[in-house]
């Protein structure tokens, strides 16, 4: 029986297991909203800004590994959502962004709010598809789902001319296509890796990529590390993949880590880069290992051949499923030289030492006591979300991820992801704690999605580091142009009152002493909470004060 294209589209999404879409409405795709009106399978989450809708879809995809889906209107909506497309590309997250378009007969006339999406998203999206013909909806949706997921996940934009959505077609729904996955390694490859690792005195496993974050991936990572006595350094924002208190934990390859730490890692006589694209942030600007020719043998394993050999000359380049490789390694334990124990200790000791938190001597408030209070109060499967900014540094430094807890941050460093991703997490896992760290800068970028949290009962606990500054940039300013502070100061609202005005609970922490009690109170509350943490600008990072930067 012929169906309206908009209904066909919604049926196709349901067939692909989509349970929730995030949107800001627009007249350009009214027919889809009408089709969603009758859908029992798909919940529509209406957001306050298209970046919020896009970031929610990204956050959801980070948790499920399946494409997140957002709908936005043409020109203004699509350009507002562009940040999510950029982040999905940077973070390798499967995203499908559906965008309204002017009627087919008007395309190319520079009509009202018309954008040529193929041109606009050419540098960000894996593909941009314009659906001219209602009969092709099932085929293009099925293809978009595969493209978004493999080989490296990323964003796909699907463009929906408004009049096409009203056409009818009797085309059947196409069930999800098989997603090509990296193959298992051959026995020879596993033997070769095992031999190289056994011969090495100072191996380093750099582990990352979205695939390793699944429960299966984490289990395999731990098992392989133990079977081969491999120290594990986690790539940028993947700090949750391996228990941070394990003796094999070698640290998080965060944004511009200390030179001494980089030097320690560079002493490795073998680097096993697994699942990671070896991006700029993780490799500390392509120095860890050295690009293009590392000083030590490099084994690079990825399921996408395009990610190998881009910036690095690998001694062994293996296109395979990284999790399958870890599982195979775990099944064939290797020898390790007696010297290995010293190396593991050398990498682990400074990390373990830095993990402990102690109240600062000057008594000033930073995010440290909040993290300290959370260590014993976060549940074992808590989801921790961070926006981009220096405030997240205290969580990275002092929170010992247990290997099961999940961290959602932005590999691409975009501010604004925090609140939307936290809302998406709380909607996806209503029974789990969702704890969210945000800066006062990011808070007023997409913090208005707190309204979405209240509207849909997303139980998010947000801690805002309120230091009156775009602190990260102020830090760089202090380093580059000492004392010449310009364009980085902020005058903020009272965030507790702001939260209350949304219908959320608003709390304040103004001293180290009150942190445990207020953290407890926030976690115990049965709905969204915002805690205004009056942090001292002087503590601009967990590693330096403003005075020290100036000195
Ligand atoms: C969307 C976006 N705009 C600008 C930046 C550049 N930027 C990086 S961190 C930062 C400041 C963050 O300030 P805040 O949220 O207050 O956190 P803080 O660094 O003070 O802890 C800025 C402006 C960015 N990464 N993303």
Coordinates of C-alpha atoms and ligand atoms in Angstrom, one line a residue:
X1 CA 0.0 0.0 0.0
X2 CA 1.4 3.4 -0.9
X3 CA 2.6 5.4 2.1
X4 CA 3.5 9.1 2.4
X5 CA 7.3 9.5 2.2
X6 CA 7.5 10.9 5.7
X7 CA 5.7 7.9 7.1
X8 CA 7.9 5.6 5.1
X9 CA 11.0 7.4 6.5
X10 CA 9.7 7.0 10.1
X11 CA 9.0 3.3 9.4
X12 CA 12.5 2.9 8.1
X13 CA 14.0 4.5 11.2
X14 CA 12.0 2.2 13.4
X15 CA 13.2 -0.8 11.4
X16 CA 16.7 0.4 12.1
X17 CA 16.1 0.2 15.8
X18 CA 15.8 4.0 16.3
X19 CA 13.9 4.6 19.6
X20 CA 14.5 8.3 20.0
X21 CA 15.2 11.3 17.7
X22 CA 16.3 14.7 18.8
X23 CA 15.0 17.8 17.0
X24 CA 14.2 21.4 16.7
X25 CA 11.1 21.7 14.5
X26 CA 11.0 23.5 11.2
X27 CA 8.4 24.0 8.6
X28 CA 10.7 22.3 6.1
X29 CA 10.0 18.8 7.6
X30 CA 6.5 19.2 9.1
X31 CA 5.4 16.0 7.4
X32 CA 8.0 14.0 9.4
X33 CA 6.8 15.5 12.7
X34 CA 3.3 14.5 11.6
X35 CA 4.5 11.0 10.9
X36 CA 6.3 10.9 14.3
X37 CA 3.1 12.0 16.0
X38 CA 1.7 8.5 15.5
X39 CA 4.9 6.5 16.1
X40 CA 4.8 4.2 19.1
X41 CA 8.4 3.1 18.4
X42 CA 10.1 6.4 18.3
X43 CA 10.2 9.1 21.0
X44 CA 10.6 12.7 19.8
X45 CA 12.8 14.9 22.0
X46 CA 12.3 18.5 21.2
X47 CA 15.3 20.6 22.0
X48 CA 16.1 24.3 22.4
X49 CA 18.9 24.7 19.9
X50 CA 20.0 22.6 17.0
X51 CA 23.5 22.2 18.4
X52 CA 21.8 20.7 21.5
X53 CA 19.8 18.3 19.3
X54 CA 22.9 17.3 17.4
X55 CA 25.0 16.9 20.5
X56 CA 22.3 14.8 22.1
X57 CA 22.4 12.5 19.1
X58 CA 26.2 12.4 19.3
X59 CA 26.0 11.6 23.1
X60 CA 23.4 8.9 22.5
X61 CA 25.6 7.3 19.8
X62 CA 28.6 7.4 22.1
X63 CA 26.7 5.3 24.6
X64 CA 25.0 2.9 22.2
X65 CA 27.6 2.6 19.4
X66 CA 24.6 3.0 17.0
X67 CA 23.9 6.1 14.9
X68 CA 22.3 8.9 16.8
X69 CA 19.5 10.6 14.9
X70 CA 18.7 14.3 14.8
X71 CA 16.2 16.3 12.7
X72 CA 16.7 20.0 12.0
X73 CA 15.3 22.6 9.7
X74 CA 16.9 24.0 6.6
X75 CA 19.5 26.9 6.4
X76 CA 19.4 28.3 10.0
X77 CA 18.7 24.9 11.6
X78 CA 21.3 23.0 9.6
X79 CA 24.0 25.7 10.2
X80 CA 23.2 25.6 14.0
X81 CA 23.6 21.9 13.9
X82 CA 26.9 22.0 12.0
X83 CA 28.9 21.7 15.3
X84 CA 27.5 18.2 15.9
X85 CA 28.5 17.1 12.4
X86 CA 32.0 18.4 13.0
X87 CA 32.2 16.7 16.4
X88 CA 30.9 13.4 15.0
X89 CA 33.7 13.5 12.4
X90 CA 36.4 14.4 15.0
X91 CA 35.2 11.9 17.6
X92 CA 34.4 9.2 15.0
X93 CA 30.8 8.9 16.2
X94 CA 28.0 7.5 14.0
X95 CA 25.5 10.4 13.5
X96 CA 22.6 10.8 11.0
X97 CA 21.5 14.4 10.6
X98 CA 18.2 14.8 8.7
X99 CA 17.8 18.3 7.3
X100 CA 14.8 19.9 5.7
X101 CA 15.2 21.4 2.2
X102 CA 13.2 23.8 0.0
X103 CA 10.8 22.1 -2.5
X104 CA 12.6 20.3 -5.4
X105 CA 11.4 22.9 -8.0
X106 CA 13.1 25.7 -6.0
X107 CA 16.5 24.0 -5.5
X108 CA 19.3 26.1 -7.0
X109 CA 17.4 29.4 -7.0
X110 CA 18.9 30.6 -3.7
X111 CA 15.5 30.3 -2.3
X112 CA 14.5 31.2 1.3
X113 CA 16.9 29.4 3.7
X114 CA 18.3 27.3 0.9
X115 CA 21.7 25.8 1.5
X116 CA 23.6 23.4 -0.8
X117 CA 24.4 20.9 1.9
X118 CA 26.7 18.8 -0.3
X119 CA 29.0 21.8 -0.5
X120 CA 28.5 23.0 3.1
X121 CA 29.2 19.6 4.7
X122 CA 31.7 18.3 2.2
X123 CA 34.6 18.7 4.6
X124 CA 32.8 17.2 7.6
X125 CA 30.3 14.6 6.7
X126 CA 31.1 11.1 5.3
X127 CA 28.3 11.5 2.9
X128 CA 25.5 13.9 2.0
X129 CA 22.4 12.4 0.3
X130 CA 19.6 14.4 -1.2
X131 CA 16.4 12.3 -1.5
X132 CA 14.7 13.4 -4.7
X133 CA 12.3 10.6 -5.0
X134 CA 10.1 9.1 -2.3
X135 CA 10.7 5.6 -3.6
X136 CA 14.3 5.9 -2.7
X137 CA 13.8 6.7 1.0
X138 CA 14.3 3.1 2.2
X139 CA 17.5 2.6 0.2
X140 CA 19.1 5.9 1.2
X141 CA 18.2 5.4 4.9
X142 CA 19.7 1.9 4.9
X143 CA 22.8 3.2 3.2
X144 CA 23.2 6.1 5.6
X145 CA 23.1 3.7 8.5
X146 CA 26.0 1.7 7.1
X147 CA 28.0 4.7 6.1
X148 CA 27.7 6.3 9.5
X149 CA 29.0 3.1 11.2
X150 CA 31.8 1.8 9.1
X151 CA 34.6 1.6 8.6
X152 CA 35.4 4.6 10.8
X153 CA 32.1 5.9 12.2
X154 CA 31.1 9.4 11.4
X155 CA 28.3 11.8 10.3
X156 CA 26.0 11.4 7.4
X157 CA 23.6 14.1 6.3
X158 CA 20.3 13.2 4.6
X159 CA 18.5 16.1 2.9
X160 CA 14.7 16.0 2.7
X161 CA 13.0 18.4 0.2
X162 CA 9.8 19.5 1.8
X163 CA 7.5 18.5 -1.1
X164 CA 9.1 15.0 -1.5
X165 CA 8.0 14.2 2.1
X166 CA 4.4 14.5 1.0
X167 CA 4.8 12.2 -2.0
X168 CA 3.6 8.6 -1.8
X169 CA 5.4 5.5 -2.6
X170 CA 4.8 1.8 -2.3
X171 CA 8.5 1.0 -1.8
X172 CA 8.9 -1.4 1.0
X173 CA 11.1 -0.7 4.1
X174 CA 14.6 -2.1 3.7
X175 CA 15.8 -3.9 6.8
X176 CA 19.2 -2.9 8.2
X177 CA 22.1 -3.9 5.9
X178 CA 25.0 -5.8 7.3
X179 CA 27.7 -3.4 8.5
X180 CA 31.2 -4.4 7.3
X181 CA 33.4 -5.1 10.3
X182 CA 37.1 -5.6 10.6
X183 CA 38.1 -9.3 10.4
X184 CA 39.7 -11.4 13.1
X185 CA 43.5 -11.5 12.9
X186 CA 45.2 -14.5 11.5
X187 CA 47.1 -16.9 13.8
X188 CA 50.3 -15.7 12.1
X189 CA 49.5 -12.1 12.9
X190 CA 48.8 -12.9 16.5
X191 CA 52.1 -14.9 16.8
X192 CA 54.0 -12.0 15.2
X193 CA 52.6 -9.5 17.7
X194 CA 53.2 -11.9 20.6
X195 CA 56.8 -12.4 19.6
X196 CA 57.4 -8.6 19.2
X197 CA 55.8 -7.9 22.6
X198 CA 57.8 -10.8 24.3
X199 CA 61.0 -9.5 22.9
X200 CA 60.3 -5.9 24.1
X201 CA 61.5 -4.7 27.4
X202 CA 59.5 -1.5 27.4
X203 CA 56.3 -2.0 25.3
X204 CA 53.4 0.5 25.4
X205 CA 49.9 -0.2 24.4
X206 CA 48.1 2.9 23.3
X207 CA 44.4 2.0 23.2
X208 CA 41.5 4.0 21.9
X209 CA 38.6 4.2 19.4
X210 CA 34.9 3.9 20.0
X211 CA 34.9 0.1 19.5
X212 CA 37.1 -0.6 22.5
X213 CA 34.6 1.2 24.8
X214 CA 32.1 -1.6 24.7
X215 CA 31.9 -4.0 27.7
X216 CA 33.4 -6.6 25.4
X217 CA 36.2 -4.3 24.3
X218 CA 37.1 -3.3 27.9
X219 CA 37.2 -6.9 29.0
X220 CA 39.5 -7.8 26.1
X221 CA 41.8 -4.9 26.8
X222 CA 42.2 -5.9 30.5
X223 CA 42.7 -9.6 29.6
X224 CA 45.3 -8.8 26.9
X225 CA 47.2 -6.4 29.1
X226 CA 47.4 -9.0 31.9
X227 CA 48.2 -11.9 29.6
X228 CA 51.2 -10.0 28.0
X229 CA 52.1 -7.7 30.9
X230 CA 51.4 -4.7 28.7
X231 CA 51.1 -1.2 30.3
X232 CA 48.1 0.6 28.9
X233 CA 47.9 4.3 28.0
X234 CA 44.4 5.4 27.0
X235 CA 43.9 7.9 24.2
X236 CA 42.3 11.3 24.5
X237 CA 39.0 11.1 26.4
X238 CA 39.0 7.3 26.5
X239 CA 40.2 7.3 30.1
X240 CA 37.3 5.1 31.2
X241 CA 38.3 2.0 29.1
X242 CA 40.7 0.5 31.7
X243 CA 40.7 0.5 35.5
X244 CA 42.7 3.5 36.5
X245 CA 44.0 1.9 39.7
X246 CA 45.3 -1.2 37.9
X247 CA 49.1 -1.5 38.1
X248 CA 49.3 -1.7 34.3
X249 CA 47.5 1.7 33.9
X250 CA 50.0 4.0 32.3
X251 CA 47.8 7.1 32.1
X252 CA 45.5 9.2 30.0
X253 CA 47.0 10.8 26.9
X254 CA 45.2 14.1 27.7
X255 CA 45.5 17.5 26.1
X256 CA 49.1 18.6 26.2
X257 CA 50.3 16.4 29.1
X258 CA 53.5 17.2 31.0
X259 CA 56.7 17.0 29.0
X260 CA 58.2 14.6 31.6
X261 CA 55.3 12.2 31.0
X262 CA 55.8 12.3 27.2
X263 CA 59.5 11.6 27.7
X264 CA 58.6 8.5 29.8
X265 CA 56.3 7.1 27.1
X266 CA 58.9 7.8 24.5
X267 CA 61.3 5.5 26.2
X268 CA 59.1 2.6 25.0
X269 CA 61.0 0.2 22.7
X270 CA 57.7 -0.9 21.1
X271 CA 54.4 0.9 20.6
X272 CA 51.2 -1.0 20.0
X273 CA 48.6 1.5 18.8
X274 CA 45.3 -0.3 18.9
X275 CA 41.9 1.0 17.7
X276 CA 43.3 4.6 17.7
X277 CA 43.6 6.9 14.7
X278 CA 46.7 8.4 16.4
X279 CA 45.2 11.9 16.3
X280 CA 46.9 15.2 17.1
X281 CA 45.6 15.4 20.7
X282 CA 46.5 11.8 21.7
X283 CA 50.0 12.0 20.0
X284 CA 50.8 15.3 21.7
X285 CA 51.1 17.0 18.3
X286 CA 52.4 14.0 16.5
X287 CA 55.4 13.6 18.8
X288 CA 54.2 10.5 20.7
X289 CA 55.3 8.5 18.8
X290 CA 57.3 10.8 16.5
X291 CA 55.8 11.3 13.1
X292 CA 56.3 10.3 10.3
X293 CA 58.9 7.8 11.4
X294 CA 58.7 6.7 15.1
X295 CA 61.9 6.0 16.9
X296 CA 60.6 2.6 18.0
X297 CA 58.8 -0.1 16.1
X298 CA 55.1 0.7 15.8
X299 CA 52.4 -1.9 15.4
X300 CA 49.2 0.0 14.2
X301 CA 46.0 -2.0 14.3
X302 CA 42.7 -0.5 13.1
X303 CA 39.7 -1.8 11.3
X304 CA 39.8 1.1 8.7
X305 CA 42.8 0.9 6.4
X306 CA 42.6 4.6 5.8
X307 CA 43.6 5.3 9.4
X308 CA 46.9 3.4 9.1
X309 CA 49.9 5.1 7.4
X310 CA 48.3 8.6 7.4
X311 CA 50.8 10.2 9.7
X312 CA 52.9 7.3 10.8
X313 CA 55.2 4.7 9.3
X314 CA 54.2 1.4 11.0
X315 CA 56.5 -1.6 11.3
X316 CA 53.4 -3.8 11.2
X317 CA 50.2 -2.4 9.8
X318 CA 47.2 -4.7 10.6
X319 CA 43.7 -4.1 9.3
X320 CA 41.6 -6.0 11.7
X321 CA 38.9 -5.7 14.4
X322 CA 40.9 -4.3 17.4
X323 CA 38.7 -6.1 19.9
X324 CA 39.2 -9.4 18.1
X325 CA 43.0 -8.8 18.2
X326 CA 42.9 -8.2 22.0
X327 CA 40.8 -11.3 22.5
X328 CA 43.3 -13.4 20.4
X329 CA 46.2 -11.9 22.4
X330 CA 44.4 -12.7 25.6
X331 CA 44.1 -16.3 24.6
X332 CA 47.9 -16.7 23.9
X333 CA 49.8 -15.3 26.9
X334 CA 53.3 -14.3 26.2
X335 CA 56.6 -14.2 28.0
X336 CA 57.8 -10.9 29.5
X337 CA 61.4 -10.1 30.4
X338 CA 62.3 -9.6 34.1
X339 CA 63.0 -5.9 33.3
X340 CA 59.3 -5.4 32.3
X341 CA 58.2 -5.0 35.9
X342 CA 60.5 -2.0 36.3
X343 CA 59.1 -0.4 33.2
X344 CA 55.4 -1.0 34.2
X345 CA 56.2 0.6 37.6
X346 CA 58.0 3.5 36.0
X347 CA 54.9 4.3 34.0
X348 CA 52.3 3.6 36.7
X349 CA 53.9 5.2 39.7
X350 CA 53.6 8.9 38.7
X351 CA 50.0 8.3 37.5
X352 CA 49.0 6.6 40.7
X353 CA 50.7 9.3 42.8
X354 CA 48.9 12.1 40.9
X355 CA 45.6 10.4 41.4
X356 CA 45.4 11.2 45.1
X357 CA 43.6 14.5 46.0
X358 CA 44.6 16.6 48.9
X359 CA 43.1 20.0 49.9
X360 CA 45.2 22.8 48.4
X361 CA 47.4 24.7 50.9
X362 CA 45.8 28.1 50.0
X363 CA 42.3 26.8 50.9
X364 CA 40.9 28.1 47.6
X365 CA 38.0 26.2 46.0
X366 CA 38.5 24.4 42.7
X367 CA 36.8 21.2 41.3
X368 CA 39.1 18.9 43.3
X369 CA 36.9 18.5 46.4
X370 CA 33.9 17.8 44.1
X371 CA 35.8 15.0 42.5
X372 CA 37.0 13.8 45.9
X373 CA 33.4 13.7 47.1
X374 CA 32.3 11.8 44.0
X375 CA 34.9 9.1 44.3
X376 CA 33.0 7.3 47.1
X377 CA 29.6 8.4 46.0
X378 CA 29.6 7.6 42.2
X379 CA 27.9 4.3 41.6
X380 CA 30.0 1.6 39.9
X381 CA 28.2 2.1 36.6
X382 CA 28.0 5.9 36.7
X383 CA 28.1 7.9 33.5
X384 CA 30.4 11.0 33.8
X385 CA 30.0 13.7 31.2
X386 CA 32.4 16.6 30.7
X387 CA 32.1 19.7 28.5
X388 CA 35.3 21.1 27.1
X389 CA 37.4 23.3 29.4
X390 CA 40.0 23.2 32.1
X391 CA 37.5 22.3 34.9
X392 CA 37.4 18.7 33.4
X393 CA 41.1 18.4 34.3
X394 CA 40.3 17.6 38.0
X395 CA 38.1 14.7 37.0
X396 CA 40.7 13.4 34.6
X397 CA 43.4 13.7 37.2
X398 CA 41.7 12.6 40.4
X399 CA 38.8 10.3 39.5
X400 CA 39.8 6.6 39.3
X401 CA 37.5 5.2 36.5
X402 CA 36.9 1.6 37.5
X403 CA 36.7 0.2 34.0
X404 CA 32.9 0.0 34.0
X405 CA 32.1 3.7 34.6
X406 CA 31.6 5.6 31.4
X407 CA 33.2 8.9 30.4
X408 CA 31.6 11.0 27.7
X409 CA 33.8 13.9 26.6
X410 CA 34.5 15.5 23.3
X411 CA 37.6 14.2 21.5
X412 CA 37.2 17.2 19.2
X413 CA 37.3 19.6 22.2
X414 CA 34.0 21.4 21.4
X415 CA 32.3 23.3 24.1
X416 CA 28.6 22.8 24.4
X417 CA 28.5 19.0 24.2
X418 CA 28.1 18.6 28.0
X419 CA 24.5 19.4 28.9
X420 CA 23.0 17.8 25.7
X421 CA 25.1 14.6 26.1
X422 CA 24.2 14.4 29.7
X423 CA 20.5 14.7 28.9
X424 CA 20.9 12.0 26.2
X425 CA 22.7 9.7 28.7
X426 CA 20.0 10.2 31.4
X427 CA 17.3 9.4 28.8
X428 CA 19.1 6.3 27.5
X429 CA 19.9 5.0 31.0
X430 CA 17.3 6.4 33.4
X431 CA 18.5 4.1 36.2
X432 CA 22.1 5.2 36.2
X433 CA 23.8 8.1 37.8
X434 CA 24.7 10.8 35.3
X435 CA 27.2 13.3 36.6
X436 CA 28.1 16.2 34.5
X437 CA 31.0 18.7 34.8
X438 CA 30.6 22.0 33.0
X439 CA 32.3 25.4 32.9
X440 CA 30.6 28.8 33.2
X441 CA 31.6 29.3 29.5
X442 CA 29.9 26.1 28.2
X443 CA 27.0 26.5 30.6
X444 CA 25.5 29.4 28.7
X445 CA 26.3 27.9 25.3
X446 CA 24.0 24.9 25.4
X447 CA 23.0 24.9 29.1
X448 CA 19.5 25.9 28.1
X449 CA 19.0 22.2 27.3
X450 CA 18.4 22.0 31.0
X451 CA 14.9 22.8 29.9
X452 CA 14.9 19.6 27.9
X453 CA 16.1 17.7 31.0
X454 CA 13.3 19.1 33.0
X455 CA 10.7 18.5 30.2
X456 CA 11.6 14.8 29.8
X457 CA 12.7 14.1 33.4
X458 CA 16.3 13.5 32.6
X459 CA 18.0 13.1 36.0
X460 CA 21.3 15.0 35.3
X461 CA 23.6 16.2 38.1
X462 CA 25.5 19.2 36.7
X463 CA 28.5 20.8 38.5
X464 CA 29.4 24.2 37.0
X465 CA 32.8 25.5 37.7
X466 CA 32.0 29.2 38.0
X467 CA 35.3 31.0 37.8
X468 CA 34.0 34.0 35.9
X469 CA 36.3 33.3 33.0
X470 CA 36.8 31.3 29.8
X471 CA 39.6 29.8 31.9
X472 CA 41.3 27.6 29.3
X473 CA 41.8 30.5 27.0
X474 CA 42.8 32.8 29.9
X475 CA 45.5 30.2 30.7
X476 CA 46.9 30.4 27.2
X477 CA 46.6 34.2 27.3
X478 CA 48.6 34.3 30.6
X479 CA 51.3 32.1 29.0
X480 CA 51.5 33.9 25.7
X481 CA 50.7 37.6 26.7
X482 CA 51.4 37.8 30.4
X483 CA 48.9 39.9 32.3
X484 CA 47.2 41.2 29.1
X485 CA 43.8 39.8 29.9
X486 CA 41.3 40.6 27.2
X487 CA 38.2 38.9 25.8
X488 CA 38.1 36.1 28.4
X489 CA 36.2 37.6 31.4
X490 CA 32.6 36.6 32.1
X491 CA 29.9 38.1 34.2
X492 CA 27.6 35.2 35.1
X493 CA 24.1 34.8 36.4
X494 CA 23.4 33.1 39.7
X495 CA 23.5 29.5 38.3
X496 CA 21.5 28.1 41.3
X497 CA 18.7 30.6 40.7
X498 CA 19.0 30.1 37.0
X499 CA 18.5 26.3 37.4
X500 CA 15.5 26.9 39.8
X501 CA 13.9 29.0 37.1
X502 CA 13.9 26.0 34.8
X503 CA 12.2 23.8 37.5
X504 CA 15.5 22.1 38.3
X505 CA 17.1 22.1 41.8
X506 CA 19.8 24.7 42.2
X507 CA 22.5 24.4 44.8
X508 CA 25.8 26.2 45.6
X509 CA 29.2 25.2 46.8
X510 CA 31.4 28.1 48.0
X511 CA 34.0 26.3 50.1
X512 CA 36.0 23.1 50.3
X513 CA 34.3 22.2 53.5
X514 CA 30.7 22.2 52.1
X515 CA 31.6 20.1 49.0
X516 CA 30.8 16.6 50.4
X517 CA 27.5 17.6 51.9
X518 CA 26.2 19.4 48.8
X519 CA 27.5 16.7 46.5
X520 CA 25.6 14.2 48.6
X521 CA 22.5 16.4 48.5
X522 CA 22.7 16.8 44.7
X523 CA 23.0 13.0 44.1
X524 CA 20.2 12.2 46.5
X525 CA 17.7 14.6 44.7
X526 CA 15.3 12.8 42.4
X527 CA 15.6 15.1 39.4
X528 CA 17.9 17.4 37.5
X529 CA 20.2 19.5 39.7
X530 CA 22.7 22.3 39.0
X531 CA 25.4 23.0 41.5
X532 CA 27.1 26.4 41.1
X533 CA 30.6 25.8 42.3
X534 CA 32.3 29.1 43.1
X535 CA 35.7 28.1 41.9
X536 CA 38.7 30.4 42.3
X537 CA 40.2 31.6 39.0
X538 CA 43.6 31.4 40.7
X539 CA 43.4 27.6 40.4
X540 CA 43.2 27.8 36.6
X541 CA 44.2 24.2 36.0
X542 CA 44.8 21.2 38.3
X543 CA 48.5 21.8 37.6
X544 CA 49.1 25.5 37.9
X545 CA 47.9 28.7 39.5
X546 CA 47.6 32.1 37.6
X547 CA 50.5 33.4 39.8
X548 CA 52.6 30.5 38.8
X549 CA 51.8 31.0 35.1
X550 CA 52.7 34.7 35.4
X551 CA 55.9 33.9 37.4
Ligands
LIG1 C1 32.4 25.8 20.7 C2 33.8 26.2 21.2 N1 34.1 27.5 21.2 C3 35.3 27.9 21.6 C4 36.2 27.0 22.0 C5 37.6 27.5 22.5 N2 37.6 27.2 24.0 C6 38.2 26.1 24.5 S1 38.1 26.0 26.1 C7 37.4 27.5 26.2 C8 37.0 28.1 27.5 C9 36.2 27.2 28.4 O1 35.7 28.0 29.5 P1 34.8 27.4 30.6 O2 33.7 26.7 30.1 O3 34.5 28.6 31.5 O4 35.8 26.4 31.4 P2 37.2 26.7 32.0 O5 38.3 26.6 31.0 O6 37.2 28.1 32.7 O7 37.4 25.6 33.1 C10 37.2 28.0 25.0 C11 36.5 29.3 24.7 C12 35.9 25.7 21.9 N3 36.7 24.7 22.3 N4 34.6 25.3 21.5

